[in-house]
Amino acid sequence: ILLLRDRGLLRLDDPITKYLPWTKNLGLPENSSEILLRDLLTMGAGFPTDDPWGDRQEEMSYEDFENLVSKGISFAREAKTGFEYSNLGYALLGRVVSVASGVDYFDFIKKEIFNELQMNVTTFDEREPKKTDKVDGYANYDKGLTLQAITLPGSFSAMGGISSSINDLVSWVAHFQSAWKVKTKSVLKISSVREMQEPQRHISTVMLKDKNLKKSKTITTSYGFGLFIDDDSLLGRFVSHSGGYPGFGSHMRWHPQSGYGVIALGNLTYAPMNELATEVMNKIVVEVNALPATKELDIWKSTQKAVETVVGLLNKWDENIADKNFAMNVDMDKPRADRVKEFKKVNTKLGKFKVKDIKSDSPATAKAELKGSKGSIFVEVQMSPEKDNKIQKITFMNK
């Protein structure tokens, strides 16, 4: 969908009826807005969760699918009012891909994604891999492990019905991880690959204790475009998605800041690979010390220089230096005389300063520990957004 968006063949804010006229009688709840492609992408169309029903619909023909939808859908909520995972929504997006591109969905995905990423063994048709290259899927019934029949491609395959390998999935995950590199090749625009991994719809926020760090933390879970995002207050951002299917369970998960990722595959119906992958990924992040904090190298040179400027003004106030480096709002926010008094008070209390450490969560902001001859203090310096940026805010704090 984003590839077609980038090529100008569709807009995310187009209504689904523009591409699929047979969806006009879905039976929207009263007071609901129309369903946009963006709503389907972010699981916000209002459809009810359809696992495991959806997993059994993959082989449905396009004709049967259109007949099913044209009769109307049961809605759990109005569009855009909350997250609810829907395989049906992605099946509809698969049909949109075919209409907007003018190419059958399976041919489009193979040419534009699988081939481009050299995912050479990945296929929608489970009959294609050699028997010796395939792992069978099982379900655990009362009578024991039972072999599950393969399913063939159909209208619901767009929800994710592929057979793949670890090597191919590594290419897939690496494609997302590469979005933060300066120069890299990509199937999509690099900005679109990053956009997929940004929160688009909030799901939940929970507080719990980190098993590795033994500290309390919050995890805010959101949905991007086809991906889950977990913002962990201690460990940073994780991007992931699971695959649950008759005979199989899988999970892929990565940590953009460190560059590490985990792929876990199991051949049992809905095998809980997400639990294992999450535990492993968290441990890796802690052990390689990839905890969230922007490195000093990531801070703008102008931000770093601004910290030195503030230190210089603390040690010896200079009106010309202040005039040259302060943004126009600084003296409006605090009269110059008051700021001079503040700087001199800090200097008198703690002595002559030098920078001990700089940390930040943004290139435009620096939180620096300043070590004085009689003690230490922290200062946060924030830069203005102009091309020739200047200091827009200075805040002293004890920690």
Coordinates of C-alpha atoms in Angstrom, one line a residue:
I1 CA 0.0 0.0 0.0
L2 CA 2.8 2.5 0.9
L3 CA 4.7 1.5 -2.3
L4 CA 1.6 2.4 -4.3
R5 CA 1.2 5.6 -2.2
D6 CA 4.8 6.6 -3.0
R7 CA 4.2 6.1 -6.7
G8 CA 1.1 8.3 -6.6
L9 CA -1.4 5.5 -7.4
L10 CA -3.4 5.9 -4.2
R11 CA -3.8 8.0 -1.1
L12 CA -4.0 6.7 2.5
D13 CA -6.9 9.0 3.1
D14 CA -8.9 7.7 0.2
P15 CA -12.1 5.9 1.1
I16 CA -12.1 2.2 0.5
T17 CA -15.2 2.5 -1.8
K18 CA -13.0 4.4 -4.3
Y19 CA -11.2 1.1 -5.2
L20 CA -13.8 -1.4 -4.0
P21 CA -17.3 -0.2 -4.9
W22 CA -18.8 -3.4 -3.6
T23 CA -17.9 -2.3 0.0
K24 CA -20.5 0.5 -0.1
N25 CA -23.0 -1.5 1.8
L26 CA -20.8 -2.6 4.7
G27 CA -23.4 -1.4 7.2
L28 CA -21.4 1.3 9.0
P29 CA -22.5 2.1 12.6
E30 CA -24.6 5.2 13.1
N31 CA -22.4 8.3 13.3
S32 CA -19.3 6.5 12.0
S33 CA -17.1 8.2 9.4
E34 CA -16.4 6.4 6.2
I35 CA -13.6 3.8 6.2
L36 CA -10.3 5.0 4.7
L37 CA -7.3 3.0 3.6
R38 CA -5.5 4.4 6.6
D39 CA -8.1 3.0 9.0
L40 CA -7.6 -0.5 7.5
L41 CA -3.8 -0.2 7.7
T42 CA -3.9 0.8 11.4
M43 CA -6.6 -1.6 12.5
G44 CA -9.0 1.2 13.1
A45 CA -11.9 0.4 10.7
G46 CA -14.1 -0.9 13.5
F47 CA -14.2 -4.5 12.5
P48 CA -14.2 -7.1 15.3
T49 CA -11.1 -9.2 16.0
D50 CA -11.3 -12.2 13.7
D51 CA -8.7 -14.7 15.0
P52 CA -9.0 -17.6 14.5
W53 CA -11.9 -17.3 12.0
G54 CA -9.8 -15.2 9.6
D55 CA -7.0 -17.8 9.5
R56 CA -9.5 -20.4 8.0
Q57 CA -10.5 -18.1 5.2
E58 CA -7.3 -17.8 3.2
E59 CA -8.4 -20.0 0.3
M60 CA -11.7 -18.0 -0.2
S61 CA -12.0 -17.0 -3.9
Y62 CA -12.2 -13.3 -4.8
E63 CA -15.8 -13.8 -5.9
D64 CA -16.9 -15.4 -2.7
F65 CA -15.0 -12.7 -0.7
E66 CA -16.8 -9.9 -2.6
N67 CA -20.2 -11.6 -2.0
L68 CA -19.4 -12.0 1.7
V69 CA -18.4 -8.3 2.2
S70 CA -21.2 -6.9 0.0
K71 CA -23.8 -8.4 2.3
G72 CA -22.4 -6.3 5.2
I73 CA -20.0 -6.7 8.1
S74 CA -20.6 -6.8 11.9
F75 CA -18.9 -3.8 13.5
A76 CA -17.4 -3.7 17.0
R77 CA -17.2 0.1 17.0
E78 CA -17.2 3.2 14.8
A79 CA -14.2 3.7 12.5
K80 CA -11.3 5.6 14.0
T81 CA -12.4 5.1 17.6
G82 CA -10.0 2.4 18.7
F83 CA -7.7 -0.5 17.8
E84 CA -9.0 -3.9 17.0
Y85 CA -6.9 -6.4 15.0
S86 CA -8.6 -7.4 11.8
N87 CA -7.5 -9.9 9.2
L88 CA -10.5 -9.0 7.2
G89 CA -9.2 -5.4 6.9
Y90 CA -6.0 -6.6 5.4
A91 CA -7.8 -8.9 3.0
L92 CA -9.6 -5.8 1.7
L93 CA -6.2 -4.0 1.4
G94 CA -5.0 -6.9 -0.7
R95 CA -7.8 -6.3 -3.2
V96 CA -7.0 -2.6 -3.2
V97 CA -3.4 -3.4 -4.2
S98 CA -4.7 -5.4 -7.2
V99 CA -7.1 -2.6 -8.3
A100 CA -4.7 0.3 -7.8
S101 CA -1.7 -1.4 -9.4
G102 CA -3.6 -3.2 -12.2
V103 CA -1.6 -6.3 -11.3
D104 CA -2.8 -9.4 -9.4
Y105 CA -1.9 -9.2 -5.7
F106 CA 0.4 -12.2 -5.7
D107 CA 2.3 -11.2 -8.8
F108 CA 2.7 -7.7 -7.4
I109 CA 4.1 -8.8 -4.1
K110 CA 6.5 -11.3 -5.6
K111 CA 7.9 -8.8 -8.1
E112 CA 8.0 -5.7 -6.0
I113 CA 8.9 -7.1 -2.6
F114 CA 10.1 -10.7 -2.5
N115 CA 12.3 -10.4 -5.6
E116 CA 13.6 -7.0 -4.6
L117 CA 14.6 -8.2 -1.1
Q118 CA 16.0 -11.5 -2.6
M119 CA 13.5 -13.5 -0.5
N120 CA 14.0 -16.3 -2.9
V121 CA 12.2 -19.1 -1.1
T122 CA 9.3 -17.1 0.2
T123 CA 6.0 -18.0 -1.4
F124 CA 2.2 -17.8 -0.9
D125 CA 1.8 -21.3 -2.3
E126 CA 2.8 -24.0 0.2
R127 CA 3.0 -26.5 -2.6
E128 CA 6.1 -24.8 -4.1
P129 CA 8.9 -25.7 -1.6
K130 CA 10.3 -29.2 -1.8
K131 CA 9.1 -31.5 0.8
T132 CA 12.7 -31.9 2.2
D133 CA 12.9 -28.1 2.6
K134 CA 9.6 -27.8 4.5
V135 CA 8.6 -28.2 8.2
D136 CA 5.1 -29.6 8.7
G137 CA 2.7 -27.8 11.0
Y138 CA 0.9 -29.5 13.9
A139 CA -2.0 -28.9 16.3
N140 CA -2.1 -30.3 19.8
Y141 CA -5.5 -32.0 20.2
D142 CA -6.6 -34.5 22.9
K143 CA -5.4 -37.3 20.8
G144 CA -1.9 -35.8 20.5
L145 CA 0.0 -33.9 17.8
T146 CA -2.0 -33.8 14.6
L147 CA -0.6 -32.8 11.2
Q148 CA -2.4 -29.8 9.8
A149 CA -3.4 -29.6 6.1
I150 CA -1.8 -26.8 4.0
T151 CA -3.9 -23.9 2.8
L152 CA -3.7 -22.5 -0.7
P153 CA -3.5 -18.8 -1.7
G154 CA -6.8 -16.9 -1.9
S155 CA -8.5 -13.6 -1.0
F156 CA -7.3 -13.6 2.7
S157 CA -3.6 -14.3 1.8
A158 CA -2.9 -10.5 2.2
M159 CA -3.2 -11.0 6.0
G160 CA 0.2 -12.7 5.8
G161 CA -0.2 -16.2 4.5
I162 CA 3.3 -16.9 3.4
S163 CA 5.8 -19.8 3.7
S164 CA 9.3 -18.5 4.3
S165 CA 12.7 -19.3 5.9
I166 CA 14.9 -17.7 8.5
N167 CA 17.3 -16.4 5.9
D168 CA 14.5 -14.7 3.9
L169 CA 13.0 -13.2 7.1
V170 CA 16.4 -11.9 8.1
S171 CA 16.3 -9.9 4.8
W172 CA 12.8 -8.6 5.7
V173 CA 13.9 -7.5 9.2
A174 CA 17.1 -6.0 7.9
H175 CA 15.2 -3.9 5.5
F176 CA 13.4 -2.3 8.4
Q177 CA 16.5 -1.9 10.4
S178 CA 18.3 -0.2 7.5
A179 CA 15.9 2.7 7.5
W180 CA 18.1 4.6 9.9
K181 CA 21.2 4.3 7.8
V182 CA 22.3 7.4 5.8
K183 CA 22.8 5.5 2.5
T184 CA 20.8 2.4 1.9
K185 CA 18.8 0.7 -0.9
S186 CA 15.1 0.2 -0.1
V187 CA 12.0 -1.3 -1.7
L188 CA 10.1 1.8 -0.4
K189 CA 11.2 5.3 0.2
I190 CA 13.4 5.2 3.3
S191 CA 11.0 7.7 4.9
S192 CA 8.1 5.3 4.3
V193 CA 10.0 2.4 5.9
R194 CA 10.5 4.5 9.0
E195 CA 6.8 5.7 8.8
M196 CA 5.7 2.0 9.1
Q197 CA 7.5 1.8 12.4
E198 CA 6.1 4.9 13.9
P199 CA 3.0 4.7 16.2
Q200 CA -0.2 5.4 14.3
R201 CA -2.8 4.1 16.7
H202 CA -2.5 3.6 20.5
I203 CA -3.3 0.2 21.9
S204 CA -2.4 0.1 25.6
T205 CA 0.0 1.3 28.3
V206 CA 1.0 -1.0 31.2
M207 CA 3.4 -0.7 34.1
L208 CA 5.5 -3.7 35.2
K209 CA 8.8 -4.7 36.6
D210 CA 11.7 -5.3 34.2
K211 CA 13.1 -8.8 34.9
N212 CA 16.7 -7.9 33.9
L213 CA 17.0 -4.5 35.4
K214 CA 14.8 -5.1 38.4
K215 CA 13.2 -1.7 38.0
S216 CA 9.6 -0.6 37.3
K217 CA 8.8 0.6 33.8
T218 CA 6.0 1.4 31.4
I219 CA 5.4 -0.1 28.0
T220 CA 3.2 1.8 25.6
T221 CA 2.0 -0.4 22.7
S222 CA 0.8 1.1 19.5
Y223 CA 0.2 -0.1 15.9
G224 CA 2.0 1.4 13.0
F225 CA 1.4 0.3 9.4
G226 CA 1.4 -3.5 9.7
L227 CA 3.7 -3.5 12.7
F228 CA 3.4 -3.3 16.5
I229 CA 5.5 -0.8 18.4
D230 CA 6.4 -1.2 22.0
D231 CA 7.9 1.9 23.7
D232 CA 9.7 0.6 26.8
S233 CA 10.6 3.4 29.2
L234 CA 13.8 1.6 30.2
L235 CA 14.9 -0.4 27.1
G236 CA 13.6 1.9 24.3
R237 CA 11.6 1.1 21.2
F238 CA 10.9 -2.4 19.9
V239 CA 9.1 -3.1 16.6
S240 CA 7.5 -6.5 16.0
H241 CA 4.8 -8.7 14.6
S242 CA 3.6 -12.2 15.3
G243 CA 2.3 -14.8 12.9
G244 CA -0.4 -17.2 14.2
Y245 CA -1.8 -19.9 11.9
P246 CA -3.1 -23.4 12.0
G247 CA 0.1 -25.5 12.5
F248 CA 2.4 -22.6 13.1
G249 CA 3.4 -19.7 15.4
S250 CA 6.1 -17.1 14.7
H251 CA 7.4 -13.8 15.9
M252 CA 9.9 -11.2 14.5
R253 CA 11.1 -8.4 16.8
W254 CA 13.9 -5.8 16.5
H255 CA 15.4 -2.9 18.4
P256 CA 16.1 0.0 16.0
Q257 CA 18.6 1.7 18.4
S258 CA 20.9 -1.3 18.8
G259 CA 20.4 -2.9 15.4
Y260 CA 19.6 -6.3 17.0
G261 CA 16.7 -8.4 16.0
V262 CA 15.2 -11.8 16.8
I263 CA 13.1 -14.2 14.6
A264 CA 11.4 -17.2 16.3
L265 CA 9.5 -19.8 14.4
G266 CA 7.4 -22.7 15.8
N267 CA 5.5 -25.5 14.0
L268 CA 2.5 -25.8 16.5
T269 CA -0.8 -23.9 16.1
Y270 CA -0.4 -20.4 17.6
A271 CA 3.0 -21.4 19.2
P272 CA 3.7 -18.5 21.6
M273 CA 7.0 -17.5 20.0
N274 CA 6.4 -13.9 21.0
E275 CA 7.0 -14.6 24.6
L276 CA 10.4 -16.3 23.9
A277 CA 11.5 -13.7 21.4
T278 CA 10.6 -10.8 23.7
E279 CA 12.5 -12.3 26.6
V280 CA 15.6 -12.9 24.4
M281 CA 15.4 -9.5 22.8
N282 CA 15.1 -7.7 26.2
K283 CA 18.1 -9.6 27.5
I284 CA 20.2 -8.8 24.5
V285 CA 19.5 -5.1 24.8
V286 CA 20.5 -5.1 28.5
E287 CA 23.6 -7.1 27.9
V288 CA 25.0 -5.0 25.1
N289 CA 24.0 -1.9 27.1
A290 CA 21.8 -0.5 24.3
L291 CA 19.6 1.3 26.7
P292 CA 17.9 4.5 25.2
A293 CA 20.0 7.6 25.2
T294 CA 21.2 9.6 22.3
K295 CA 25.0 9.5 22.1
E296 CA 27.0 12.8 22.2
L297 CA 27.9 12.2 18.5
D298 CA 24.2 12.4 17.6
I299 CA 23.9 15.9 19.0
W300 CA 24.2 18.8 16.6
K301 CA 27.6 20.4 16.6
S302 CA 25.8 23.7 17.3
T303 CA 24.1 22.2 20.3
Q304 CA 27.4 21.0 21.6
K305 CA 28.9 24.4 21.0
A306 CA 26.0 26.0 22.8
V307 CA 26.8 24.0 25.9
E308 CA 30.3 25.4 25.8
T309 CA 28.9 28.9 25.3
V310 CA 26.8 28.6 28.4
V311 CA 29.8 27.3 30.4
G312 CA 31.8 30.3 29.2
L313 CA 29.0 32.7 30.3
L314 CA 28.8 31.0 33.7
N315 CA 32.5 31.4 34.2
K316 CA 32.6 35.0 32.8
W317 CA 29.5 36.8 31.5
D318 CA 30.0 38.6 28.2
E319 CA 27.1 40.6 26.7
N320 CA 28.5 40.3 23.1
I321 CA 28.6 36.5 23.3
A322 CA 25.1 36.4 24.7
D323 CA 23.8 38.7 22.0
K324 CA 25.4 36.5 19.3
N325 CA 24.2 33.2 20.6
F326 CA 20.8 33.8 22.2
A327 CA 17.6 33.4 20.0
M328 CA 15.2 36.4 20.0
N329 CA 12.9 34.9 22.6
V330 CA 15.5 34.5 25.3
D331 CA 15.4 38.0 26.7
M332 CA 11.6 38.1 26.2
D333 CA 11.2 35.0 28.4
K334 CA 13.5 36.3 31.1
P335 CA 14.9 39.8 31.3
R336 CA 18.6 40.0 30.6
A337 CA 19.4 41.5 34.0
D338 CA 17.6 38.5 35.8
R339 CA 19.5 36.0 33.7
V340 CA 22.9 37.7 34.4
K341 CA 22.0 37.5 38.1
E342 CA 21.1 33.8 37.8
F343 CA 24.3 33.0 36.1
K344 CA 26.4 34.9 38.6
K345 CA 24.6 33.2 41.5
V346 CA 25.4 29.7 40.1
N347 CA 29.0 30.7 39.6
T348 CA 29.3 32.1 43.1
K349 CA 27.8 29.0 44.7
L350 CA 29.7 26.4 42.7
G351 CA 32.8 28.0 41.2
K352 CA 34.4 27.8 37.8
F353 CA 32.8 25.1 35.5
K354 CA 33.8 22.6 32.9
V355 CA 31.6 20.1 31.0
K356 CA 31.7 16.6 32.5
D357 CA 29.1 14.8 30.4
I358 CA 26.5 15.5 27.8
K359 CA 23.4 13.4 27.1
S360 CA 20.3 14.0 25.1
D361 CA 17.2 12.5 23.5
S362 CA 17.2 15.0 20.6
P363 CA 20.0 16.5 18.5
A364 CA 18.6 19.9 19.3
T365 CA 18.7 19.5 23.1
A366 CA 21.6 18.8 25.4
K367 CA 21.5 17.9 29.1
A368 CA 25.0 18.5 30.4
E369 CA 26.6 17.8 33.8
L370 CA 28.8 20.8 34.7
K371 CA 31.5 20.2 37.3
G372 CA 32.4 23.3 39.3
S373 CA 35.3 23.8 41.7
K374 CA 32.8 23.7 44.6
G375 CA 30.2 21.3 43.2
S376 CA 28.2 20.2 40.2
I377 CA 25.0 21.2 38.4
F378 CA 23.0 20.1 35.4
V379 CA 22.0 22.5 32.6
E380 CA 19.7 21.8 29.7
V381 CA 20.2 23.8 26.5
Q382 CA 17.6 23.8 23.8
M383 CA 18.3 25.1 20.2
S384 CA 15.9 27.0 18.0
P385 CA 14.7 25.5 14.7
E386 CA 16.2 28.1 12.4
K387 CA 18.9 27.0 9.9
D388 CA 21.4 29.2 11.7
N389 CA 20.1 28.0 15.1
K390 CA 20.7 29.7 18.4
I391 CA 20.0 29.0 22.0
Q392 CA 16.3 29.3 22.8
K393 CA 16.2 28.0 26.3
I394 CA 18.6 27.5 29.2
T395 CA 17.5 25.6 32.3
F396 CA 19.6 24.8 35.4
M397 CA 18.7 21.8 37.6
N398 CA 20.2 19.9 40.4
K399 CA 19.8 16.5 38.7

